[in-house]
mmCIF file of C-alpha atoms in Angstrom:
data_model
loop_
_atom_site.group_PDB
_atom_site.id
_atom_site.type_symbol
_atom_site.label_atom_id
_atom_site.label_comp_id
_atom_site.label_asym_id
_atom_site.label_seq_id
_atom_site.Cartn_x
_atom_site.Cartn_y
_atom_site.Cartn_z
ATOM 1 C CA MET R 22 -91.523 183.930 67.665
ATOM 2 C CA ASN R 23 -93.514 185.604 64.879
ATOM 3 C CA ARG R 24 -92.037 186.694 61.563
ATOM 4 C CA LYS R 25 -91.790 190.347 62.619
ATOM 5 C CA SER R 26 -89.765 189.316 65.687
ATOM 6 C CA VAL R 27 -87.495 187.172 63.528
ATOM 7 C CA ILE R 28 -86.897 190.109 61.181
ATOM 8 C CA CYS R 29 -86.059 192.337 64.168
ATOM 9 C CA THR R 30 -83.600 189.704 65.412
ATOM 10 C CA LEU R 31 -82.091 189.535 61.958
ATOM 11 C CA LEU R 32 -81.757 193.315 61.695
ATOM 12 C CA ILE R 33 -80.019 193.494 65.076
ATOM 13 C CA ALA R 34 -77.577 190.774 64.058
ATOM 14 C CA LEU R 35 -76.884 192.484 60.753
ATOM 15 C CA MET R 36 -76.298 195.838 62.405
ATOM 16 C CA ALA R 37 -73.891 194.195 64.838
ATOM 17 C CA ALA R 38 -72.077 192.694 61.873
ATOM 18 C CA GLY R 39 -72.010 196.059 60.104
ATOM 19 C CA LEU R 40 -74.292 194.860 57.308
ATOM 20 C CA ALA R 41 -77.500 196.772 57.898
ATOM 21 C CA ALA R 42 -76.366 200.238 56.936
ATOM 22 C CA CYS R 43 -78.518 201.904 54.308
ATOM 23 C CA GLY R 44 -77.409 202.686 50.820
ATOM 24 C CA GLY R 45 -73.776 201.622 50.791
ATOM 25 C CA ASN R 46 -71.085 204.224 50.162
ATOM 26 C CA THR R 47 -72.258 206.173 47.137
ATOM 27 C CA PRO R 48 -73.853 209.651 47.132
ATOM 28 C CA ASP R 49 -77.073 208.173 45.758
ATOM 29 C CA ALA R 50 -77.283 204.423 45.176
ATOM 30 C CA TYR R 51 -80.740 204.759 43.579
ATOM 31 C CA ASP R 52 -80.061 206.929 40.530
ATOM 32 C CA TYR R 53 -83.568 206.834 39.059
ATOM 33 C CA ASP R 54 -87.034 208.244 39.698
ATOM 34 C CA LEU R 55 -87.991 206.766 43.049
ATOM 35 C CA SER R 56 -91.607 207.924 42.792
ATOM 36 C CA GLU R 57 -92.169 204.957 40.474
ATOM 37 C CA TYR R 58 -91.037 202.593 43.230
ATOM 38 C CA VAL R 59 -92.152 204.028 46.568
ATOM 39 C CA THR R 60 -94.684 206.430 48.041
ATOM 40 C CA VAL R 61 -93.115 208.089 51.061
ATOM 41 C CA GLY R 62 -95.247 208.310 54.182
ATOM 42 C CA GLU R 63 -95.729 211.477 56.217
ATOM 43 C CA TYR R 64 -92.441 212.625 57.725
ATOM 44 C CA THR R 65 -93.238 216.191 58.820
ATOM 45 C CA GLY R 66 -94.863 217.219 62.087
ATOM 46 C CA LEU R 67 -94.095 213.880 63.734
ATOM 47 C CA PRO R 68 -93.957 213.845 67.558
ATOM 48 C CA TYR R 69 -90.786 212.754 69.342
ATOM 49 C CA VAL R 70 -89.213 212.859 72.798
ATOM 50 C CA LYS R 71 -85.893 214.660 73.182
ATOM 51 C CA ASN R 72 -83.958 213.226 76.123
ATOM 52 C CA THR R 73 -80.841 214.970 77.436
ATOM 53 C CA ALA R 74 -77.801 212.933 78.462
ATOM 54 C CA GLU R 75 -76.071 213.390 81.809
ATOM 55 C CA VAL R 76 -72.694 212.119 82.984
ATOM 56 C CA THR R 77 -71.596 211.835 86.623
ATOM 57 C CA ASP R 78 -68.086 212.273 87.998
ATOM 58 C CA GLU R 79 -68.150 208.595 88.959
ATOM 59 C CA GLU R 80 -68.795 207.624 85.335
ATOM 60 C CA VAL R 81 -65.865 209.770 84.221
ATOM 61 C CA ASP R 82 -63.593 208.116 86.802
ATOM 62 C CA THR R 83 -64.747 204.645 85.730
ATOM 63 C CA GLU R 84 -64.094 205.437 82.061
ATOM 64 C CA ILE R 85 -60.627 206.794 82.830
ATOM 65 C CA GLN R 86 -59.753 203.723 84.886
ATOM 66 C CA SER R 87 -60.918 201.548 82.005
ATOM 67 C CA ARG R 88 -58.646 203.434 79.628
ATOM 68 C CA LEU R 89 -55.707 203.160 82.036
ATOM 69 C CA GLN R 90 -56.272 199.407 82.307
ATOM 70 C CA ALA R 91 -56.445 199.113 78.517
ATOM 71 C CA ALA R 92 -53.075 200.877 78.279
ATOM 72 C CA ALA R 93 -51.459 198.615 80.881
ATOM 73 C CA ALA R 94 -48.152 196.984 79.947
ATOM 74 C CA LYS R 95 -47.188 193.407 80.799
ATOM 75 C CA THR R 96 -43.555 192.580 81.526
ATOM 76 C CA ASN R 97 -41.745 189.457 82.684
ATOM 77 C CA VAL R 98 -39.892 189.740 86.006
ATOM 78 C CA THR R 99 -37.457 187.269 87.570
ATOM 79 C CA GLU R 100 -37.896 188.172 91.227
ATOM 80 C CA GLY R 101 -40.664 188.107 93.788
ATOM 81 C CA THR R 102 -42.965 185.284 94.853
ATOM 82 C CA VAL R 103 -45.818 183.386 93.257
ATOM 83 C CA GLU R 104 -49.216 184.664 94.385
ATOM 84 C CA ASP R 105 -52.801 183.766 93.607
ATOM 85 C CA GLY R 106 -53.791 185.174 90.210
ATOM 86 C CA ASP R 107 -50.206 185.436 88.935
ATOM 87 C CA THR R 108 -49.293 184.246 85.470
ATOM 88 C CA ILE R 109 -45.945 182.496 85.702
ATOM 89 C CA ASN R 110 -43.650 180.758 83.249
ATOM 90 C CA VAL R 111 -42.263 177.409 84.356
ATOM 91 C CA ALA R 112 -40.111 174.552 83.114
ATOM 92 C CA TYR R 113 -40.679 171.104 84.565
ATOM 93 C CA VAL R 114 -39.562 167.511 84.281
ATOM 94 C CA GLY R 115 -41.917 164.747 85.330
ATOM 95 C CA THR R 116 -40.701 161.278 86.294
ATOM 96 C CA ILE R 117 -42.430 158.054 87.268
ATOM 97 C CA ASP R 118 -40.238 155.505 89.058
ATOM 98 C CA GLY R 119 -37.265 157.754 88.220
ATOM 99 C CA LYS R 120 -37.937 157.786 84.483
ATOM 100 C CA GLU R 121 -39.268 160.616 82.334
ATOM 101 C CA PHE R 122 -42.526 159.886 80.565
ATOM 102 C CA GLU R 123 -44.052 161.202 77.364
ATOM 103 C CA GLY R 124 -45.801 164.552 77.768
ATOM 104 C CA GLY R 125 -44.494 165.040 81.298
ATOM 105 C CA SER R 126 -41.817 167.668 80.623
ATOM 106 C CA THR R 127 -41.532 171.124 79.072
ATOM 107 C CA SER R 128 -38.953 173.879 78.902
ATOM 108 C CA SER R 129 -41.546 176.663 78.922
ATOM 109 C CA SER R 130 -45.186 176.788 79.932
ATOM 110 C CA ASP R 131 -47.371 179.668 81.120
ATOM 111 C CA ILE R 132 -49.571 178.949 84.125
ATOM 112 C CA THR R 133 -52.121 181.281 85.694
ATOM 113 C CA ILE R 134 -52.628 180.529 89.375
ATOM 114 C CA GLY R 135 -56.299 179.896 90.041
ATOM 115 C CA THR R 136 -57.167 179.442 86.379
ATOM 116 C CA THR R 137 -54.870 176.879 84.759
ATOM 117 C CA SER R 138 -55.887 173.280 85.394
ATOM 118 C CA MET R 139 -53.215 170.774 86.455
ATOM 119 C CA ILE R 140 -53.305 167.631 88.602
ATOM 120 C CA ASP R 141 -54.038 168.151 92.293
ATOM 121 C CA GLY R 142 -51.120 169.661 94.187
ATOM 122 C CA PHE R 143 -49.200 171.017 91.192
ATOM 123 C CA ILE R 144 -50.525 174.591 91.258
ATOM 124 C CA GLU R 145 -50.866 174.629 95.025
ATOM 125 C CA GLY R 146 -47.240 173.596 95.422
ATOM 126 C CA LEU R 147 -46.026 176.685 93.541
ATOM 127 C CA VAL R 148 -47.925 179.350 95.496
ATOM 128 C CA GLY R 149 -45.578 181.225 97.833
ATOM 129 C CA GLN R 150 -42.411 179.976 96.092
ATOM 130 C CA LYS R 151 -39.766 182.418 94.882
ATOM 131 C CA ILE R 152 -39.256 183.224 91.234
ATOM 132 C CA GLY R 153 -36.103 181.426 90.048
ATOM 133 C CA ASP R 154 -36.413 178.555 92.539
ATOM 134 C CA THR R 155 -36.779 174.895 91.618
ATOM 135 C CA VAL R 156 -39.505 173.062 93.492
ATOM 136 C CA THR R 157 -39.906 169.294 93.896
ATOM 137 C CA LEU R 158 -43.535 168.160 93.836
ATOM 138 C CA ASN R 159 -44.363 164.567 94.800
ATOM 139 C CA LEU R 160 -47.866 163.979 93.473
ATOM 140 C CA LYS R 161 -50.187 161.309 92.143
ATOM 141 C CA PHE R 162 -52.209 161.165 88.935
ATOM 142 C CA PRO R 163 -55.953 160.629 89.472
ATOM 143 C CA ASP R 164 -57.208 157.093 88.947
ATOM 144 C CA ASP R 165 -59.523 158.356 86.195
ATOM 145 C CA TYR R 166 -56.851 160.465 84.461
ATOM 146 C CA TRP R 167 -57.370 160.666 80.704
ATOM 147 C CA ASN R 168 -53.955 159.082 79.975
ATOM 148 C CA ALA R 169 -54.303 155.465 81.056
ATOM 149 C CA ASP R 170 -50.490 154.974 80.982
ATOM 150 C CA VAL R 171 -50.018 157.277 83.990
ATOM 151 C CA ALA R 172 -53.453 157.124 85.670
ATOM 152 C CA GLY R 173 -53.211 156.325 89.388
ATOM 153 C CA LYS R 174 -49.392 156.435 89.442
ATOM 154 C CA ASP R 175 -47.093 158.402 91.723
ATOM 155 C CA VAL R 176 -45.203 161.154 89.891
ATOM 156 C CA THR R 177 -42.427 163.613 90.750
ATOM 157 C CA PHE R 178 -42.183 166.988 89.084
ATOM 158 C CA GLU R 179 -39.053 169.147 89.264
ATOM 159 C CA VAL R 180 -40.467 172.593 88.529
ATOM 160 C CA THR R 181 -38.315 175.657 87.856
ATOM 161 C CA ILE R 182 -40.186 178.952 88.130
ATOM 162 C CA ASN R 183 -38.641 181.030 85.343
ATOM 163 C CA SER R 184 -40.558 184.300 85.632
ATOM 164 C CA LYS R 185 -43.898 185.892 86.212
ATOM 165 C CA LYS R 186 -45.840 188.491 84.282
ATOM 166 C CA VAL R 187 -46.408 191.803 86.017
ATOM 167 C CA THR R 188 -49.078 194.196 84.773
ATOM 168 C CA THR R 189 -48.139 197.831 85.130
ATOM 169 C CA VAL R 190 -51.079 200.197 84.898
ATOM 170 C CA PRO R 191 -50.019 203.727 83.923
ATOM 171 C CA GLU R 192 -50.800 206.619 86.214
ATOM 172 C CA LEU R 193 -53.127 209.404 85.193
ATOM 173 C CA ASP R 194 -50.468 212.045 84.661
ATOM 174 C CA GLU R 195 -49.455 214.492 81.966
ATOM 175 C CA GLU R 196 -47.283 211.872 80.258
ATOM 176 C CA PHE R 197 -50.260 209.559 79.814
ATOM 177 C CA VAL R 198 -52.552 212.436 78.821
ATOM 178 C CA LYS R 199 -50.214 213.728 76.115
ATOM 179 C CA ALA R 200 -49.638 210.224 74.724
ATOM 180 C CA ASN R 201 -53.331 209.378 74.542
ATOM 181 C CA SER R 202 -55.104 212.620 73.664
ATOM 182 C CA ASP R 203 -54.723 216.054 72.126
ATOM 183 C CA VAL R 204 -54.820 217.875 75.480
ATOM 184 C CA GLU R 205 -52.007 218.681 77.888
ATOM 185 C CA THR R 206 -53.192 218.450 81.488
ATOM 186 C CA VAL R 207 -55.045 215.964 83.688
ATOM 187 C CA ASP R 208 -57.916 218.399 84.281
ATOM 188 C CA GLU R 209 -58.264 218.964 80.543
ATOM 189 C CA TYR R 210 -58.268 215.207 80.013
ATOM 190 C CA LYS R 211 -61.027 214.693 82.576
ATOM 191 C CA ALA R 212 -63.083 217.387 80.864
ATOM 192 C CA LEU R 213 -62.421 215.761 77.490
ATOM 193 C CA VAL R 214 -63.509 212.329 78.725
ATOM 194 C CA LYS R 215 -66.675 213.816 80.200
ATOM 195 C CA GLU R 216 -67.453 215.517 76.885
ATOM 196 C CA GLN R 217 -66.833 212.260 75.007
ATOM 197 C CA LEU R 218 -69.108 210.322 77.371
ATOM 198 C CA LEU R 219 -71.800 212.978 77.022
ATOM 199 C CA ASN R 220 -71.573 212.820 73.242
ATOM 200 C CA ARG R 221 -71.704 209.035 73.316
ATOM 201 C CA LYS R 222 -74.720 208.991 75.641
ATOM 202 C CA GLN R 223 -76.508 211.718 73.705
ATOM 203 C CA ASP R 224 -75.876 209.906 70.432
ATOM 204 C CA SER R 225 -77.381 206.770 71.958
ATOM 205 C CA LEU R 226 -80.474 208.628 73.190
ATOM 206 C CA ASP R 227 -80.867 210.440 69.860
ATOM 207 C CA SER R 228 -80.402 207.148 68.032
ATOM 208 C CA ASP R 229 -83.304 205.602 69.969
ATOM 209 C CA THR R 230 -85.501 208.593 69.129
ATOM 210 C CA LYS R 231 -84.526 208.537 65.458
ATOM 211 C CA SER R 232 -85.037 204.781 65.280
ATOM 212 C CA GLN R 233 -88.628 205.190 66.479
ATOM 213 C CA LEU R 234 -89.239 207.980 63.969
ATOM 214 C CA TRP R 235 -87.698 206.014 61.115
ATOM 215 C CA SER R 236 -89.649 202.841 61.836
ATOM 216 C CA TYR R 237 -92.864 204.842 61.760
ATOM 217 C CA ILE R 238 -91.964 206.615 58.495
ATOM 218 C CA VAL R 239 -90.979 203.386 56.729
ATOM 219 C CA ASP R 240 -94.064 201.550 57.994
ATOM 220 C CA GLN R 241 -96.312 204.358 56.707
ATOM 221 C CA SER R 242 -94.598 204.344 53.297
ATOM 222 C CA GLU R 243 -95.828 202.139 50.447
ATOM 223 C CA THR R 244 -93.653 200.157 48.063
ATOM 224 C CA LEU R 245 -94.985 200.206 44.502
ATOM 225 C CA LYS R 246 -92.357 197.831 43.102
ATOM 226 C CA TYR R 247 -88.840 196.675 43.929
ATOM 227 C CA PRO R 248 -85.715 197.394 41.843
ATOM 228 C CA GLU R 249 -84.351 193.931 41.033
ATOM 229 C CA GLN R 250 -80.622 194.653 41.377
ATOM 230 C CA GLU R 251 -80.925 196.405 44.741
ATOM 231 C CA LEU R 252 -83.164 193.612 46.028
ATOM 232 C CA ALA R 253 -80.585 191.028 44.960
ATOM 233 C CA ASP R 254 -77.790 193.013 46.635
ATOM 234 C CA ALA R 255 -79.740 193.235 49.892
ATOM 235 C CA ALA R 256 -80.362 189.477 49.828
ATOM 236 C CA ALA R 257 -76.656 188.839 49.174
ATOM 237 C CA SER R 258 -75.743 190.740 52.342
ATOM 238 C CA LEU R 259 -77.329 187.888 54.332
ATOM 239 C CA VAL R 260 -75.020 185.169 53.016
ATOM 240 C CA ASP R 261 -72.215 185.709 55.541
ATOM 241 C CA LEU R 262 -74.645 185.957 58.447
ATOM 242 C CA GLU R 263 -76.387 182.749 57.429
ATOM 243 C CA GLN R 264 -73.006 181.014 57.296
ATOM 244 C CA GLN R 265 -72.289 182.233 60.829
ATOM 245 C CA TYR R 266 -75.580 180.770 62.024
ATOM 246 C CA MET R 267 -74.859 177.474 60.277
ATOM 247 C CA SER R 268 -71.408 177.352 61.879
ATOM 248 C CA GLN R 269 -73.009 177.920 65.274
ATOM 249 C CA ALA R 270 -75.418 175.075 64.638
ATOM 250 C CA GLN R 271 -72.500 172.827 63.720
ATOM 251 C CA ALA R 272 -70.580 173.885 66.840
ATOM 252 C CA TYR R 273 -73.634 173.079 68.985
ATOM 253 C CA GLY R 274 -73.890 169.718 67.267
ATOM 254 C CA ILE R 275 -77.459 170.281 66.106
ATOM 255 C CA GLU R 276 -79.108 170.138 62.712
ATOM 256 C CA TRP R 277 -79.837 173.385 60.856
ATOM 257 C CA GLU R 278 -83.597 172.824 61.102
ATOM 258 C CA ASP R 279 -83.318 172.365 64.885
ATOM 259 C CA TYR R 280 -81.199 175.525 65.162
ATOM 260 C CA LEU R 281 -83.805 177.544 63.282
ATOM 261 C CA SER R 282 -86.564 176.171 65.463
ATOM 262 C CA THR R 283 -84.733 176.657 68.771
ATOM 263 C CA PHE R 284 -82.999 179.992 68.242
ATOM 264 C CA MET R 285 -85.001 181.712 65.504
ATOM 265 C CA GLY R 286 -88.464 180.329 66.134
ATOM 266 C CA THR R 287 -88.954 179.311 62.519
ATOM 267 C CA ASP R 288 -88.274 176.535 59.995
ATOM 268 C CA ALA R 289 -86.379 176.389 56.681
ATOM 269 C CA GLU R 290 -89.322 177.734 54.689
ATOM 270 C CA GLY R 291 -89.938 180.478 57.240
ATOM 271 C CA TRP R 292 -86.247 181.386 57.231
ATOM 272 C CA GLU R 293 -86.244 181.833 53.460
ATOM 273 C CA LYS R 294 -89.338 184.021 53.767
ATOM 274 C CA THR R 295 -87.650 186.011 56.537
ATOM 275 C CA LYS R 296 -84.602 186.650 54.354
ATOM 276 C CA GLN R 297 -86.845 187.845 51.549
ATOM 277 C CA ASP R 298 -88.799 190.052 53.949
ATOM 278 C CA TYR R 299 -85.562 191.546 55.250
ATOM 279 C CA ALA R 300 -84.241 192.279 51.761
ATOM 280 C CA GLU R 301 -87.518 193.950 50.818
ATOM 281 C CA TYR R 302 -87.583 195.989 54.033
ATOM 282 C CA GLN R 303 -83.966 197.099 53.542
ATOM 283 C CA VAL R 304 -84.572 198.228 49.960
ATOM 284 C CA LYS R 305 -87.792 199.981 50.954
ATOM 285 C CA SER R 306 -85.956 201.759 53.768
ATOM 286 C CA ASP R 307 -83.171 202.823 51.410
ATOM 287 C CA MET R 308 -85.607 204.172 48.821
ATOM 288 C CA VAL R 309 -87.531 206.148 51.435
ATOM 289 C CA MET R 310 -84.285 207.613 52.751
ATOM 290 C CA TYR R 311 -83.054 208.742 49.348
ATOM 291 C CA ALA R 312 -86.486 210.051 48.374
ATOM 292 C CA ILE R 313 -86.616 212.273 51.476
ATOM 293 C CA ALA R 314 -82.981 213.319 51.013
ATOM 294 C CA ARG R 315 -83.736 214.446 47.445
ATOM 295 C CA LYS R 316 -86.908 216.284 48.397
ATOM 296 C CA GLU R 317 -85.211 218.088 51.299
ATOM 297 C CA LYS R 318 -81.979 218.611 49.288
ATOM 298 C CA ILE R 319 -79.922 216.745 51.897
ATOM 299 C CA THR R 320 -76.468 215.568 50.877
ATOM 300 C CA LEU R 321 -73.421 214.163 52.642
ATOM 301 C CA THR R 322 -70.231 215.487 51.106
ATOM 302 C CA ASN R 323 -66.994 213.561 51.258
ATOM 303 C CA LYS R 324 -65.619 216.233 53.613
ATOM 304 C CA GLU R 325 -68.618 215.852 55.964
ATOM 305 C CA TYR R 326 -68.343 212.063 55.785
ATOM 306 C CA LYS R 327 -64.693 212.089 56.855
ATOM 307 C CA ALA R 328 -65.336 214.703 59.557
ATOM 308 C CA ARG R 329 -68.145 212.605 61.059
ATOM 309 C CA ILE R 330 -65.943 209.515 61.068
ATOM 310 C CA ALA R 331 -63.253 211.512 62.903
ATOM 311 C CA GLU R 332 -65.864 212.609 65.489
ATOM 312 C CA ILE R 333 -66.926 209.000 66.057
ATOM 313 C CA LEU R 334 -63.296 208.004 66.553
ATOM 314 C CA GLU R 335 -62.711 210.799 69.060
ATOM 315 C CA ASP R 336 -65.858 210.026 71.051
ATOM 316 C CA SER R 337 -64.808 206.375 71.251
ATOM 317 C CA GLY R 338 -61.674 207.419 73.131
ATOM 318 C CA LEU R 339 -59.464 205.711 70.566
ATOM 319 C CA THR R 340 -56.694 207.160 68.453
ATOM 320 C CA GLU R 341 -56.141 206.284 64.803
ATOM 321 C CA GLU R 342 -53.234 204.083 65.885
ATOM 322 C CA THR R 343 -55.192 202.169 68.538
ATOM 323 C CA PHE R 344 -58.169 201.705 66.209
ATOM 324 C CA GLN R 345 -55.929 200.251 63.529
ATOM 325 C CA SER R 346 -54.245 197.934 66.028
ATOM 326 C CA TYR R 347 -57.669 196.625 67.130
ATOM 327 C CA TYR R 348 -59.260 196.234 63.686
ATOM 328 C CA GLY R 349 -56.276 195.863 61.359
ATOM 329 C CA MET R 350 -57.401 198.776 59.195
ATOM 330 C CA THR R 351 -58.000 202.509 59.416
ATOM 331 C CA ILE R 352 -61.371 203.723 60.624
ATOM 332 C CA GLU R 353 -62.091 205.156 57.165
ATOM 333 C CA GLU R 354 -61.436 201.747 55.586
ATOM 334 C CA TYR R 355 -63.643 200.148 58.242
ATOM 335 C CA ALA R 356 -66.399 202.706 57.590
ATOM 336 C CA ASP R 357 -66.269 202.110 53.837
ATOM 337 C CA GLN R 358 -66.418 198.335 54.258
ATOM 338 C CA ASN R 359 -69.365 198.529 56.636
ATOM 339 C CA GLY R 360 -71.569 200.996 54.769
ATOM 340 C CA TRP R 361 -71.268 203.968 57.106
ATOM 341 C CA TYR R 362 -72.009 206.464 54.316
ATOM 342 C CA GLY R 363 -75.630 205.382 54.146
ATOM 343 C CA SER R 364 -75.995 205.317 57.924
ATOM 344 C CA LEU R 365 -74.568 208.822 58.271
ATOM 345 C CA LEU R 366 -76.775 210.121 55.469
ATOM 346 C CA LEU R 367 -79.790 208.608 57.211
ATOM 347 C CA ASP R 368 -78.678 210.407 60.378
ATOM 348 C CA LYS R 369 -78.799 213.727 58.501
ATOM 349 C CA VAL R 370 -82.215 212.869 57.060
ATOM 350 C CA LEU R 371 -83.537 212.178 60.544
ATOM 351 C CA ASP R 372 -82.019 215.409 61.845
ATOM 352 C CA ARG R 373 -84.217 217.135 59.274
ATOM 353 C CA VAL R 374 -87.230 215.029 60.276
ATOM 354 C CA MET R 375 -86.738 216.186 63.862
ATOM 355 C CA GLU R 376 -86.445 219.806 62.720
ATOM 356 C CA LEU R 377 -89.791 219.382 60.946
ATOM 357 C CA GLY R 378 -91.291 217.456 63.854
ATOM 358 C CA GLU R 379 -92.782 218.352 67.224
ATOM 359 C CA GLU R 380 -91.008 217.759 70.518
ATOM 360 C CA VAL R 381 -93.380 216.346 73.152
ATOM 361 C CA THR R 382 -93.137 214.961 76.660
ATOM 362 C CA GLN R 383 -92.779 211.240 77.287
ATOM 363 C CA GLU R 384 -96.339 211.096 78.623
ATOM 364 C CA GLU R 385 -97.693 212.838 75.528
ATOM 365 C CA TYR R 386 -95.704 210.527 73.275
ATOM 366 C CA ASP R 387 -96.990 207.419 75.085
ATOM 367 C CA ASP R 388 -100.565 208.627 74.580
ATOM 368 C CA ILE R 389 -99.914 209.183 70.855
ATOM 369 C CA VAL R 390 -98.438 205.689 70.475
ATOM 370 C CA ALA R 391 -101.427 204.191 72.300
ATOM 371 C CA GLU R 392 -103.788 206.020 69.932
ATOM 372 C CA ARG R 393 -101.844 204.746 66.906
ATOM 373 C CA GLU R 394 -101.987 201.181 68.184
ATOM 374 C CA ALA R 395 -105.689 201.446 68.895
ATOM 375 C CA ALA R 396 -106.325 202.826 65.403
ATOM 376 C CA ALA R 397 -104.231 200.060 63.866
ATOM 377 C CA GLY R 398 -106.168 197.468 65.860
ATOM 378 C CA SER R 399 -109.490 198.882 64.687
ATOM 379 C CA GLY R 400 -108.279 198.744 61.126
ATOM 380 C CA GLU R 401 -107.286 195.106 61.454
ATOM 381 C CA GLU R 402 -110.658 194.227 62.984
ATOM 382 C CA ALA R 403 -112.474 195.941 60.141
ATOM 383 C CA SER R 404 -110.325 194.089 57.631
ATOM 384 C CA ASP R 405 -111.068 190.767 59.339
ATOM 385 C CA GLU R 406 -114.816 191.455 59.313
ATOM 386 C CA GLY R 407 -114.658 192.302 55.641
ATOM 387 C CA SER R 408 -112.833 189.084 54.830
ATOM 388 C CA ASP R 409 -115.547 187.006 56.521
ATOM 389 C CA ASP R 410 -118.031 188.337 54.019
#
């Protein structure tokens, strides 16, 4: 894995962790003359492919079923029978030669049929039994059982089946619709879900297009010098991620050097260089973004920021209450902590880049990329020839 690939891996991990957003949460994090630090590459007239999202009825149905499953309620019932896949609560007393033994009894234990591991015959002996019944199981511990005191011995378990959990999936009706959206009817809800899926898909397609445009713009830009504080801040954002990687290495039982070699394709020295490269790339990207935003007079007001966050929440299919229950904070708090301001400002910058650009077909775009790569290759060859002299 070359250094560029390692940086890409690092950027993906940081974005997943919410750390790779540009510029933090201030209207302009670089409050000085950026022309002294960066020369912005060409960002007008750039070619791009505009793909249009489509959503099928099957996708809408699948999304709705997913939301119904997510809203399912689990309750304990005390009637019925034990079936494969059920989660049941049991109490049991285990005896060997008529005497209870340590660790062989409990007043309450949840068991999932087909998943929970017990000694042979225990789970099987409960399938088909009625909830509330007490079942006598005459079994034997395996000879190689981990507890040598009971290994290979005959054992009797008196098992009382206390209850089982029943999952109740809500129906798609007006009650569900009103509780989980701002519309009133099932048809309106289906239309809403389709619109949300379309927005989500279109955002993903647009994001891919904008990512290609942004990579090109940043690559064509030239850094004159780096602001020390911003560079230090970008490097600091890697600390938590590095700790995660080190924890993974520890969990795998391998040395940090071996982890870097196996999973990152580098060594300790290369990793330090990669972190530095990332910090420099992030600061360069931020400076280019703010420089274009200033030149094009692009701003993101607090009102726009909050409105965009609300749109993201709606398109996710979550309510403010469900988001907070998942993440333990409001979506605005989450956005502030994870640098969404900079990401949303960059989105506006790239909207402008697309306005100033040229929409082309995929075939035309592929030809343009091939020409760029060929030109870049020729430049590298010429540089190599010059260095031999």
